[in-house]
PDB file of N, CA and C in Angstrom:
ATOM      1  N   UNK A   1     126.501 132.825 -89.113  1.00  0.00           N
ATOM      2  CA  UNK A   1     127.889 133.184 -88.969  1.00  0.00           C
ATOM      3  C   UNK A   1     128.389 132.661 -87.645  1.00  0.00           C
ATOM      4  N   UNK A   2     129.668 132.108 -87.499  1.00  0.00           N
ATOM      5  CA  UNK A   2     130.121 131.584 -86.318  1.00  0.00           C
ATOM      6  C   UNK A   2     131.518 131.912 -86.541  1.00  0.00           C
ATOM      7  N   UNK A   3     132.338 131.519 -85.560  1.00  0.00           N
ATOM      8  CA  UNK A   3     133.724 131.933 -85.657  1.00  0.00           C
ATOM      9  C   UNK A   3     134.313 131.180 -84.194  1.00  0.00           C
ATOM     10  N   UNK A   4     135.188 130.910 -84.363  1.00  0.00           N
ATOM     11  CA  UNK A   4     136.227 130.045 -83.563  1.00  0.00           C
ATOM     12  C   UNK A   4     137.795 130.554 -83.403  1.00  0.00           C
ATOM     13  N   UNK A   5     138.429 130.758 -82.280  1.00  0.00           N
ATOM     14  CA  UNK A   5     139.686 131.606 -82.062  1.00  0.00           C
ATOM     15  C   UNK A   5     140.575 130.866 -81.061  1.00  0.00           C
ATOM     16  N   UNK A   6     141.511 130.251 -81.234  1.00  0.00           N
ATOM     17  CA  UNK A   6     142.574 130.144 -80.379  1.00  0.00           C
ATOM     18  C   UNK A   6     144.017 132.003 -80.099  1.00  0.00           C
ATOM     19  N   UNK A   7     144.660 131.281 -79.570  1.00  0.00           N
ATOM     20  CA  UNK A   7     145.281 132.879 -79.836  1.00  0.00           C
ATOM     21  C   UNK A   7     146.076 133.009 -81.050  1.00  0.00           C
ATOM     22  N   UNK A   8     146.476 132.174 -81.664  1.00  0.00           N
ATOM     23  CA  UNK A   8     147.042 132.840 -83.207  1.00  0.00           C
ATOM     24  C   UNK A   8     146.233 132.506 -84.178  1.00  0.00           C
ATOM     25  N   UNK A   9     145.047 131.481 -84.177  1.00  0.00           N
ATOM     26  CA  UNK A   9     144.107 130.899 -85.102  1.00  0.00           C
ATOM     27  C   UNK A   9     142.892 131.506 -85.143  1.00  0.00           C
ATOM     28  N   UNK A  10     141.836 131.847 -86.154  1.00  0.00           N
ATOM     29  CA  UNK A  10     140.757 132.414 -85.653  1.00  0.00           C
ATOM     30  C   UNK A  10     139.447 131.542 -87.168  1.00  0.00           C
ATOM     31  N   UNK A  11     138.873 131.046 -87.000  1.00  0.00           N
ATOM     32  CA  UNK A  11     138.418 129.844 -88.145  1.00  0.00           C
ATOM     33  C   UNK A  11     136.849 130.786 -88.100  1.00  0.00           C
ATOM     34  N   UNK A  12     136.899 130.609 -89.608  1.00  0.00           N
ATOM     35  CA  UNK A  12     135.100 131.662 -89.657  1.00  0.00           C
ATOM     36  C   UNK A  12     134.491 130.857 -90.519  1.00  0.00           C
ATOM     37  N   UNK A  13     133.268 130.670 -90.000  1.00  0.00           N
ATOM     38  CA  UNK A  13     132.248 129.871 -90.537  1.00  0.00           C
ATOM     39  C   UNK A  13     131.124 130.561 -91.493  1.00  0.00           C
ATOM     40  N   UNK A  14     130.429 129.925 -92.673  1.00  0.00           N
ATOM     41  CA  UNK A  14     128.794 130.597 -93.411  1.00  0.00           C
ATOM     42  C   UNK A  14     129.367 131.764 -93.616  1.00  0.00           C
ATOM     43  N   UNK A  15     128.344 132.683 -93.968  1.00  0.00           N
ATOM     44  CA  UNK A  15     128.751 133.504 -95.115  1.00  0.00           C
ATOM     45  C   UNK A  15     129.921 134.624 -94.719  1.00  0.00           C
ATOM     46  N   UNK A  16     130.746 135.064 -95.770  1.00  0.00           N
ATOM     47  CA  UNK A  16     131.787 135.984 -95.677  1.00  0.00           C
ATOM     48  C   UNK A  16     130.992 137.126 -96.743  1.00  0.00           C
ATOM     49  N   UNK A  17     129.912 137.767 -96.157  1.00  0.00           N
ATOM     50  CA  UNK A  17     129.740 138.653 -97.260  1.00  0.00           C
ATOM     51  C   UNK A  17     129.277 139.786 -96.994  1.00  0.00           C
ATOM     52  N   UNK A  18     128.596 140.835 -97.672  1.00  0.00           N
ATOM     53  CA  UNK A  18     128.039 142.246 -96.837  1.00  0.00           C
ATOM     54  C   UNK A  18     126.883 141.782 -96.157  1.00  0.00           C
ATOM     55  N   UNK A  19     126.382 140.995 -95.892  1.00  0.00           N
ATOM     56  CA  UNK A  19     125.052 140.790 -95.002  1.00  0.00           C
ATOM     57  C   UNK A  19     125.904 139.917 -93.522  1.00  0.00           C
ATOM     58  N   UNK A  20     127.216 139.891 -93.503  1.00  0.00           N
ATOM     59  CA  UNK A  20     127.665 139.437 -92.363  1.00  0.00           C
ATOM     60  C   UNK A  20     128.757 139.950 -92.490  1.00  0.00           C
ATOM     61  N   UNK A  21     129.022 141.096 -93.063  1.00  0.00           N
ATOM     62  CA  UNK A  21     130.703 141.645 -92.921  1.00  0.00           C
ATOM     63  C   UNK A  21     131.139 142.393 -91.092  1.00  0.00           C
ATOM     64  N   UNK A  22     129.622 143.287 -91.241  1.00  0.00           N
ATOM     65  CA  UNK A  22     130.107 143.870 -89.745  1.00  0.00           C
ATOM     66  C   UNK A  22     130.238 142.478 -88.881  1.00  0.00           C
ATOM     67  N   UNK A  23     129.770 141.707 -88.855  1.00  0.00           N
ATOM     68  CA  UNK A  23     130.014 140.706 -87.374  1.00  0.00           C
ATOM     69  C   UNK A  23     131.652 139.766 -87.572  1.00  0.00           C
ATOM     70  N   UNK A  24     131.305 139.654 -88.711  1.00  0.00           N
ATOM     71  CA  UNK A  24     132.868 139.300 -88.756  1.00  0.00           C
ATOM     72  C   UNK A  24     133.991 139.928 -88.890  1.00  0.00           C
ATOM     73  N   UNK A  25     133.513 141.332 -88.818  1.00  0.00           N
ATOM     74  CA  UNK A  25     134.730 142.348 -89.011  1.00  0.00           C
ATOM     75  C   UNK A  25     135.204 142.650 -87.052  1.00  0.00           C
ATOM     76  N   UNK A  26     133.945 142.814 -86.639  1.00  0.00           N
ATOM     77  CA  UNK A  26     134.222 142.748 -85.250  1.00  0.00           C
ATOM     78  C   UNK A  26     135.045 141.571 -84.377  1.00  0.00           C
ATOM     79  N   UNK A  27     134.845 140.161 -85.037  1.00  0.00           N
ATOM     80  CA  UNK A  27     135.542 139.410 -84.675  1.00  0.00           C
ATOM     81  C   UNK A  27     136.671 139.470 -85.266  1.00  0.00           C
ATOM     82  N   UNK A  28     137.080 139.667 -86.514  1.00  0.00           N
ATOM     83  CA  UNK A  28     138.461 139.806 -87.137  1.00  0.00           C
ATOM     84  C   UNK A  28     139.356 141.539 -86.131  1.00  0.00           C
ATOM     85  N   UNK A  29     138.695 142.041 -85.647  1.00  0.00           N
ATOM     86  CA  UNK A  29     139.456 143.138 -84.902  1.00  0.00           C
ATOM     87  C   UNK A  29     139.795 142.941 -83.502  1.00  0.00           C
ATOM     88  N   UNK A  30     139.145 141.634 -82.974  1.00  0.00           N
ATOM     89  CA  UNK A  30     138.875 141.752 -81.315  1.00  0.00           C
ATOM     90  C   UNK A  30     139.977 140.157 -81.718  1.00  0.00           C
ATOM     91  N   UNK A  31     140.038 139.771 -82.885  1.00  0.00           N
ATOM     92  CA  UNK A  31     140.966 138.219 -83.070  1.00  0.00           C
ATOM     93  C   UNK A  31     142.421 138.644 -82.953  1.00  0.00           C
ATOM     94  N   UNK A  32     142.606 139.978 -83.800  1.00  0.00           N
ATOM     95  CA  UNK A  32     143.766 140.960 -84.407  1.00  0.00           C
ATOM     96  C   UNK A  32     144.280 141.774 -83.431  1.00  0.00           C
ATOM     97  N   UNK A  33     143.460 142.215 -82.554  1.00  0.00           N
ATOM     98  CA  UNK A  33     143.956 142.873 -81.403  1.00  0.00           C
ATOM     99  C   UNK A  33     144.585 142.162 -79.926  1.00  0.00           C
ATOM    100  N   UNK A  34     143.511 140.439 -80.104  1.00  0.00           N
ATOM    101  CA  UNK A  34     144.313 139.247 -79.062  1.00  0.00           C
ATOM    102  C   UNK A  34     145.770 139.010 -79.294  1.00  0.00           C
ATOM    103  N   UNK A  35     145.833 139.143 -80.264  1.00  0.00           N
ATOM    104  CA  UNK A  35     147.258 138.331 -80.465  1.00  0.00           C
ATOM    105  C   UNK A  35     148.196 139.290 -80.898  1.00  0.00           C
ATOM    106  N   UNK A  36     148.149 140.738 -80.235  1.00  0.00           N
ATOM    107  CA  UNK A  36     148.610 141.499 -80.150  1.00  0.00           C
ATOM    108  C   UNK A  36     150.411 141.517 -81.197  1.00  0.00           C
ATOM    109  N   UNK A  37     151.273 141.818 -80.655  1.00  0.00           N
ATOM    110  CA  UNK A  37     152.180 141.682 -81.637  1.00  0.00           C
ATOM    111  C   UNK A  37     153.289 140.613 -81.014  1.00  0.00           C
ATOM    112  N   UNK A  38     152.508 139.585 -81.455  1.00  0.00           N
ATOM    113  CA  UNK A  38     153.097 138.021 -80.796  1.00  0.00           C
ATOM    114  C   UNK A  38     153.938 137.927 -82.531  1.00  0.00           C
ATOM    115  N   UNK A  39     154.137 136.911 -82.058  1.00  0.00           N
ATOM    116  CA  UNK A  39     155.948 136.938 -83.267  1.00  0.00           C
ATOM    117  C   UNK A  39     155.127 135.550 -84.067  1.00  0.00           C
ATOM    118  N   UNK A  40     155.221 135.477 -85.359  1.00  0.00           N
ATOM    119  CA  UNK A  40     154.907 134.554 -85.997  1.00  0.00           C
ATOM    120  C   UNK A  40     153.228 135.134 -86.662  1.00  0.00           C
ATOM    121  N   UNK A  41     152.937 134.272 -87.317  1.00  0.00           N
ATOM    122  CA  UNK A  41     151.454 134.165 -88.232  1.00  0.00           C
ATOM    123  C   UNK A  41     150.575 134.541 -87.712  1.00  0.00           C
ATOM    124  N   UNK A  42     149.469 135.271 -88.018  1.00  0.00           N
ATOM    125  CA  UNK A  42     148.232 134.642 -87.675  1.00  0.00           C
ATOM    126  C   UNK A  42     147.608 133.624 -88.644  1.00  0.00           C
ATOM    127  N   UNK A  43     146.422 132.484 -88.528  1.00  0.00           N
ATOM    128  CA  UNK A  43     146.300 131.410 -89.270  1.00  0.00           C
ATOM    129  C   UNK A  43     144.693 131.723 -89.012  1.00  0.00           C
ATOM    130  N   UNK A  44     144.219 132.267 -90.329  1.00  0.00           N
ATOM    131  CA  UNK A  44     142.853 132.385 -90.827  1.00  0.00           C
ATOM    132  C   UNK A  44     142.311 131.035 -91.282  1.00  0.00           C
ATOM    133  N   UNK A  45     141.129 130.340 -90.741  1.00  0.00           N
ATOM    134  CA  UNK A  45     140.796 128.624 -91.500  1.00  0.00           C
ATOM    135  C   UNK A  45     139.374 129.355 -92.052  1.00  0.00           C
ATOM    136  N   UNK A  46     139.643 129.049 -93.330  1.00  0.00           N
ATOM    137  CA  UNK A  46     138.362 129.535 -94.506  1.00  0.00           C
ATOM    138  C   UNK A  46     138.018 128.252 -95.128  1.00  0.00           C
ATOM    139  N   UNK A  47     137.839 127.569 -94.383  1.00  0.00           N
ATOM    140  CA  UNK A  47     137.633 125.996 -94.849  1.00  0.00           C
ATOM    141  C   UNK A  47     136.116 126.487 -94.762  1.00  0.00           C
ATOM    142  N   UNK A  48     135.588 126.372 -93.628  1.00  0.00           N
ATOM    143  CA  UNK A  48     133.946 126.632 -93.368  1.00  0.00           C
ATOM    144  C   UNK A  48     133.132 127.805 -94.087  1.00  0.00           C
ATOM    145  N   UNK A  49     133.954 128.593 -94.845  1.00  0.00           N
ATOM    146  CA  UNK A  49     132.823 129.729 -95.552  1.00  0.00           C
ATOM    147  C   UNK A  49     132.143 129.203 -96.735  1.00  0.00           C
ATOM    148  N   UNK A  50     130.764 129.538 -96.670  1.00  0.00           N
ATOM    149  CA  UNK A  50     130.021 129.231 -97.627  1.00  0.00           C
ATOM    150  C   UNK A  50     129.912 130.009 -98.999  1.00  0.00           C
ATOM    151  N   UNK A  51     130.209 131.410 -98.241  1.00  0.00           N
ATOM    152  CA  UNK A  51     129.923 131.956 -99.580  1.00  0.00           C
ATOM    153  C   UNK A  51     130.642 133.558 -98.924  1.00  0.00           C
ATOM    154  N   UNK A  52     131.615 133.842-100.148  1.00  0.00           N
ATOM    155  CA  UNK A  52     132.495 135.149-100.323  1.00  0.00           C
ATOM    156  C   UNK A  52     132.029 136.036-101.343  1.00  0.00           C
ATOM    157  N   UNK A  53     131.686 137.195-101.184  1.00  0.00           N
ATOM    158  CA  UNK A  53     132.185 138.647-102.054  1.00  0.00           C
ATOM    159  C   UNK A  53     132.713 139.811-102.095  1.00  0.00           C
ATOM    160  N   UNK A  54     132.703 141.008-102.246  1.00  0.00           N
ATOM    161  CA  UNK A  54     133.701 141.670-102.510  1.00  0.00           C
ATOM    162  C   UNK A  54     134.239 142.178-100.856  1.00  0.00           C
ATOM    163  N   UNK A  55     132.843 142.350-100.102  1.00  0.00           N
ATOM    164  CA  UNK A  55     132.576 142.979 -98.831  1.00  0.00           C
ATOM    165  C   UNK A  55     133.831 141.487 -98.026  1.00  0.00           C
ATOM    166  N   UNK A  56     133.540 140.512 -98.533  1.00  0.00           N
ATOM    167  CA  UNK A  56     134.513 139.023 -97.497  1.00  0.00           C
ATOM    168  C   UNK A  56     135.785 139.344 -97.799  1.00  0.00           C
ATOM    169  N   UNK A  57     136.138 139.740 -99.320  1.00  0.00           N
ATOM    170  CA  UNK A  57     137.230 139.777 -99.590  1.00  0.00           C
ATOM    171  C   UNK A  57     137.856 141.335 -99.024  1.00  0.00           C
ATOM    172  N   UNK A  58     136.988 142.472 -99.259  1.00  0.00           N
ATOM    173  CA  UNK A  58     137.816 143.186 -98.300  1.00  0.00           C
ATOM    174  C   UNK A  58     138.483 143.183 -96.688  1.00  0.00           C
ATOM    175  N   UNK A  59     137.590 142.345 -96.160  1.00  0.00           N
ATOM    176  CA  UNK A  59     137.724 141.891 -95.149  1.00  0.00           C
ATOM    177  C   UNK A  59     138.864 141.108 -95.045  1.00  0.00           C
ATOM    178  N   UNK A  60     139.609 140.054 -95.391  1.00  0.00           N
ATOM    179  CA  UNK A  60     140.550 140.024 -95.781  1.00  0.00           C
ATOM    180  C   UNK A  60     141.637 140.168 -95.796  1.00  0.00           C
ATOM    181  N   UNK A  61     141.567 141.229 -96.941  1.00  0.00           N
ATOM    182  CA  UNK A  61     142.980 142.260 -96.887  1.00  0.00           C
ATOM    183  C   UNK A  61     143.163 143.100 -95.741  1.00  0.00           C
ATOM    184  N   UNK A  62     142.028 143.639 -95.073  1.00  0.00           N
ATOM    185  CA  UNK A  62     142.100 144.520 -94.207  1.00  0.00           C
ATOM    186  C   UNK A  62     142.385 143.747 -92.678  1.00  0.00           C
ATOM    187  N   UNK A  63     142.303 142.959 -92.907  1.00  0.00           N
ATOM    188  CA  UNK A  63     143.209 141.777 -91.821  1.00  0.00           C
ATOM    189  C   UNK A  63     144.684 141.698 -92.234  1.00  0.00           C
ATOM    190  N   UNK A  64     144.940 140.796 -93.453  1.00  0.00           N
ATOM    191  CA  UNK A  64     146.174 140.930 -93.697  1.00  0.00           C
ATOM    192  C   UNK A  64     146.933 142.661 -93.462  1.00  0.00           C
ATOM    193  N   UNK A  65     146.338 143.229 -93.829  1.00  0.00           N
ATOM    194  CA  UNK A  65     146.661 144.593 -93.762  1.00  0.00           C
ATOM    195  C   UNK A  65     147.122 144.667 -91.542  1.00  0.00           C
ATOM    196  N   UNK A  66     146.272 144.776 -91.392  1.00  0.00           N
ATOM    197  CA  UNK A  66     146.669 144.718 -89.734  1.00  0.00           C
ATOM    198  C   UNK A  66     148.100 144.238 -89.171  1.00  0.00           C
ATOM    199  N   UNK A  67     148.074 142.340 -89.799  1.00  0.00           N
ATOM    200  CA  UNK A  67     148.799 142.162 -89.281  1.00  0.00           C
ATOM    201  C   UNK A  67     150.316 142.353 -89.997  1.00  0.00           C
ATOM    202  N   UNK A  68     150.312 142.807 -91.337  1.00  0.00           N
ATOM    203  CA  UNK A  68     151.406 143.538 -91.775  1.00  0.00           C
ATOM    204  C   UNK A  68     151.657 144.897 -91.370  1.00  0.00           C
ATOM    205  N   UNK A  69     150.926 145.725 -90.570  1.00  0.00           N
ATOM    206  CA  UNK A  69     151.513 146.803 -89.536  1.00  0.00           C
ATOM    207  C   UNK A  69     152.146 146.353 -88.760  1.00  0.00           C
ATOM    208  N   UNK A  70     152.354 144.884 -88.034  1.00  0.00           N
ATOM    209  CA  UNK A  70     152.720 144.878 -86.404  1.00  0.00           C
ATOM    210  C   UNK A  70     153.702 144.007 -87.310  1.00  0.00           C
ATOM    211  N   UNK A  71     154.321 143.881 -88.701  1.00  0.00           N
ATOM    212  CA  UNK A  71     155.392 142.778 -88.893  1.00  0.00           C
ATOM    213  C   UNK A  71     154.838 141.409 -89.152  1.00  0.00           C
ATOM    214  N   UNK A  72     153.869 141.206 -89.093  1.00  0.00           N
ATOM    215  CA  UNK A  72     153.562 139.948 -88.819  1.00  0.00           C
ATOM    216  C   UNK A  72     152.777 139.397 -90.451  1.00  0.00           C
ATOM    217  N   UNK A  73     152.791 138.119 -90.878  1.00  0.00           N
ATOM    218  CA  UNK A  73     152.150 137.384 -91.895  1.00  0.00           C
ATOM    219  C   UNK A  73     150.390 136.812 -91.638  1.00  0.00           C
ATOM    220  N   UNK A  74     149.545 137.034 -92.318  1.00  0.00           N
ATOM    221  CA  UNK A  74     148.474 136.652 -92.399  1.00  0.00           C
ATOM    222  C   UNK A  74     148.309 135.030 -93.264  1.00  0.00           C
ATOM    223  N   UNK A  75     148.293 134.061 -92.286  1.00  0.00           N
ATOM    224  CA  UNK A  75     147.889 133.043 -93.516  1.00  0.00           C
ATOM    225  C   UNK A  75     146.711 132.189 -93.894  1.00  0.00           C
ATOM    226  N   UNK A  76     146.404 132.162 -94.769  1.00  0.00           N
ATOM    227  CA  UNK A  76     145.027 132.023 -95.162  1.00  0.00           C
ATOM    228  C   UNK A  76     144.625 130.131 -94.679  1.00  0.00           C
ATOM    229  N   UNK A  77     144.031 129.397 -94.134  1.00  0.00           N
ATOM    230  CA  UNK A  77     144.345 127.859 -94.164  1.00  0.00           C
ATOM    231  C   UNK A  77     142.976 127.328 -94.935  1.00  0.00           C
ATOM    232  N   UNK A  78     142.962 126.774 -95.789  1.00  0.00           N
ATOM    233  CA  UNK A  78     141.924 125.452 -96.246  1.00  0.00           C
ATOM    234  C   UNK A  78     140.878 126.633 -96.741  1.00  0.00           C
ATOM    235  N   UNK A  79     140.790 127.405 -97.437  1.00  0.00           N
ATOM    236  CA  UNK A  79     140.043 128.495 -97.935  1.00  0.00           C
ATOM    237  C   UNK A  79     139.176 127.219 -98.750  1.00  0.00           C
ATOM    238  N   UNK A  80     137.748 127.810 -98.638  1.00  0.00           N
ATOM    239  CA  UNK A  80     136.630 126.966 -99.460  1.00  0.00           C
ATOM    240  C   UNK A  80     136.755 127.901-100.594  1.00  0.00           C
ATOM    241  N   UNK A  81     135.807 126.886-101.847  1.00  0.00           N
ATOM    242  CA  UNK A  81     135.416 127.233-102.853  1.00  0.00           C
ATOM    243  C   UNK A  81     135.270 128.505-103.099  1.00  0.00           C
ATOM    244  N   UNK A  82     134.386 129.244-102.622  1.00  0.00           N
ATOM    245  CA  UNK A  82     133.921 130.229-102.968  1.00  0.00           C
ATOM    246  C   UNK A  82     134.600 131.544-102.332  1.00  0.00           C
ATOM    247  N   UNK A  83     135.876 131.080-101.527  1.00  0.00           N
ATOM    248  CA  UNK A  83     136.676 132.372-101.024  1.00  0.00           C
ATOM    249  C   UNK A  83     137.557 131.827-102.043  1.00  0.00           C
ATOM    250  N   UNK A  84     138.368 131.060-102.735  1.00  0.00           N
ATOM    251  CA  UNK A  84     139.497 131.089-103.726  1.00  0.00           C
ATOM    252  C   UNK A  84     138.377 131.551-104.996  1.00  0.00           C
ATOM    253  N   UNK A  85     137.393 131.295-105.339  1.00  0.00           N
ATOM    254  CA  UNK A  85     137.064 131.880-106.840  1.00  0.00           C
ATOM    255  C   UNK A  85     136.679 133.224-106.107  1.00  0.00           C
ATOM    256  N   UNK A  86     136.149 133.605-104.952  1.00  0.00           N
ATOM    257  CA  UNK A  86     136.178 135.461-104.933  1.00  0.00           C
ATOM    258  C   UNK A  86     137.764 136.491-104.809  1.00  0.00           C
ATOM    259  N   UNK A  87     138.664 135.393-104.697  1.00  0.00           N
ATOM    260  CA  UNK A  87     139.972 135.704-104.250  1.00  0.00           C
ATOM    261  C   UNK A  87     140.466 136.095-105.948  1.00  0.00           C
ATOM    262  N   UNK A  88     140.229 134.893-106.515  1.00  0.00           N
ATOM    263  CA  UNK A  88     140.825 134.786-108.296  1.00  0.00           C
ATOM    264  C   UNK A  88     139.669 136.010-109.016  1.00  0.00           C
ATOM    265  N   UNK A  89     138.929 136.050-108.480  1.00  0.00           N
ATOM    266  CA  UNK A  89     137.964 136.989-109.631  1.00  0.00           C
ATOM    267  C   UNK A  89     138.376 138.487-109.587  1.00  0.00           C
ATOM    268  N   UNK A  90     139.085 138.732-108.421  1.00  0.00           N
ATOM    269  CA  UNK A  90     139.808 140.116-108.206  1.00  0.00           C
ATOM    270  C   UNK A  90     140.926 140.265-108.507  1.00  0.00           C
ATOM    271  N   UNK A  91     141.717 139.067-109.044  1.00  0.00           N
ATOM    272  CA  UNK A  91     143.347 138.938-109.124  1.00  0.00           C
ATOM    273  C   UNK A  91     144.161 138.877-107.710  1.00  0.00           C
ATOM    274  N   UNK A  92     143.359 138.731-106.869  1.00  0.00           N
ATOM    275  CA  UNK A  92     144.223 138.645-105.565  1.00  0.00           C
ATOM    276  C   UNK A  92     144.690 137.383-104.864  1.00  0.00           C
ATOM    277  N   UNK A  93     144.674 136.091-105.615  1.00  0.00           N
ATOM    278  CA  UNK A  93     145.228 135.195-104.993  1.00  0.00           C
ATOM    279  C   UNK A  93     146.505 135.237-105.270  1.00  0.00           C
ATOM    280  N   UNK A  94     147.739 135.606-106.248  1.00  0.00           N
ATOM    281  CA  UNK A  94     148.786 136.338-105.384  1.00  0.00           C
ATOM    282  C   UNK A  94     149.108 137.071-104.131  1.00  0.00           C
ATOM    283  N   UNK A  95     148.227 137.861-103.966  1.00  0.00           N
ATOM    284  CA  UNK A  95     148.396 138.946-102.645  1.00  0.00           C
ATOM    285  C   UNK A  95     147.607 138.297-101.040  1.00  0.00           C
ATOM    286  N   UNK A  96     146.563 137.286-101.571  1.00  0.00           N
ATOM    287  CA  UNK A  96     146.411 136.315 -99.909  1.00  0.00           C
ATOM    288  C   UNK A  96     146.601 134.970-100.640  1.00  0.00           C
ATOM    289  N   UNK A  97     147.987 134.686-100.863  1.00  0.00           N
ATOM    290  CA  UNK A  97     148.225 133.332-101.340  1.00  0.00           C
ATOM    291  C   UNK A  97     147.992 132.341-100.045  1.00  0.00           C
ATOM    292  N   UNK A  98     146.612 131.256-100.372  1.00  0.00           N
ATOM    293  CA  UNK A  98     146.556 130.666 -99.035  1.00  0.00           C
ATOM    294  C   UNK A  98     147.406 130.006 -99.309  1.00  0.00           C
ATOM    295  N   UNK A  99     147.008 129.102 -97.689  1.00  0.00           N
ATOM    296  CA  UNK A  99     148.925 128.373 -97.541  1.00  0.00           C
ATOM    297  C   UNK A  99     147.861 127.066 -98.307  1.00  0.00           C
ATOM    298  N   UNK A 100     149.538 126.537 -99.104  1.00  0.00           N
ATOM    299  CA  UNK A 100     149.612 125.135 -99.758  1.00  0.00           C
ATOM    300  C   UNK A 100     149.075 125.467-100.678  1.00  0.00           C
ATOM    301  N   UNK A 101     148.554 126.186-101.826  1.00  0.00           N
ATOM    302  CA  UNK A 101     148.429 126.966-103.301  1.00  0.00           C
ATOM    303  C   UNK A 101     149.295 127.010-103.538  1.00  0.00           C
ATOM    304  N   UNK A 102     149.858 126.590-104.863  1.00  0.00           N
ATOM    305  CA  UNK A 102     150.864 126.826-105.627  1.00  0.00           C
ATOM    306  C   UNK A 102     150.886 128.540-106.136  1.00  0.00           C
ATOM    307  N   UNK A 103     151.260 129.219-106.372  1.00  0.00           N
ATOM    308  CA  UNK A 103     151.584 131.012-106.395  1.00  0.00           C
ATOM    309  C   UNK A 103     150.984 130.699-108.143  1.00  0.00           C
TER     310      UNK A 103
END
């Protein structure tokens, strides 16, 4: 697991799943709490995940969830394979429509 953060960008690498949810949940809270309630997006890059399930995908929402308390949009960028088919297998690629997916 690795992870990469500018202040509105935060890019997560290898697995998104319950055997790495706490470490990336810690970085998704300490990413969510940097960029405090700055005006505009935050920009999630899911290009690098290898592998998503239910534990990645809650993770997730519970980001998007964050930054829809402070007003703000969560957007998903370059989501790999296996976070858009764990996204579609729940019906939730409506609800984290990454960016540049057609709805």
């Amino acid at each position: 697991m690795s992870t990469h953060a500018s202040a509105a960008e935060l890019a997560l690498e290898g697995e998104l799943t319950i055997y790495t949810a706490a470490q990336h949940r810690e970085a998704l809270l300490v990413w969510v709490r940097g960029t405090g309630t700055s005006a505009g997006a935050g920009v999630l890059d899911l290009s690098a995940v290898t592998d998503c399930d239910s534990a990645g995908v809650q993770l997730l929402l519970s980001t998007r969830h964050s930054f829809a308390r402070d007003g703000r949009a969560l957007e998903l960028r370059e989501p790999s394979q296996p976070v858009r088919e764990a996204l579609a297998g729940f019906g939730l690629t409506p609800a984290l429509q990454p960016q540049g997916e057609p709805a």
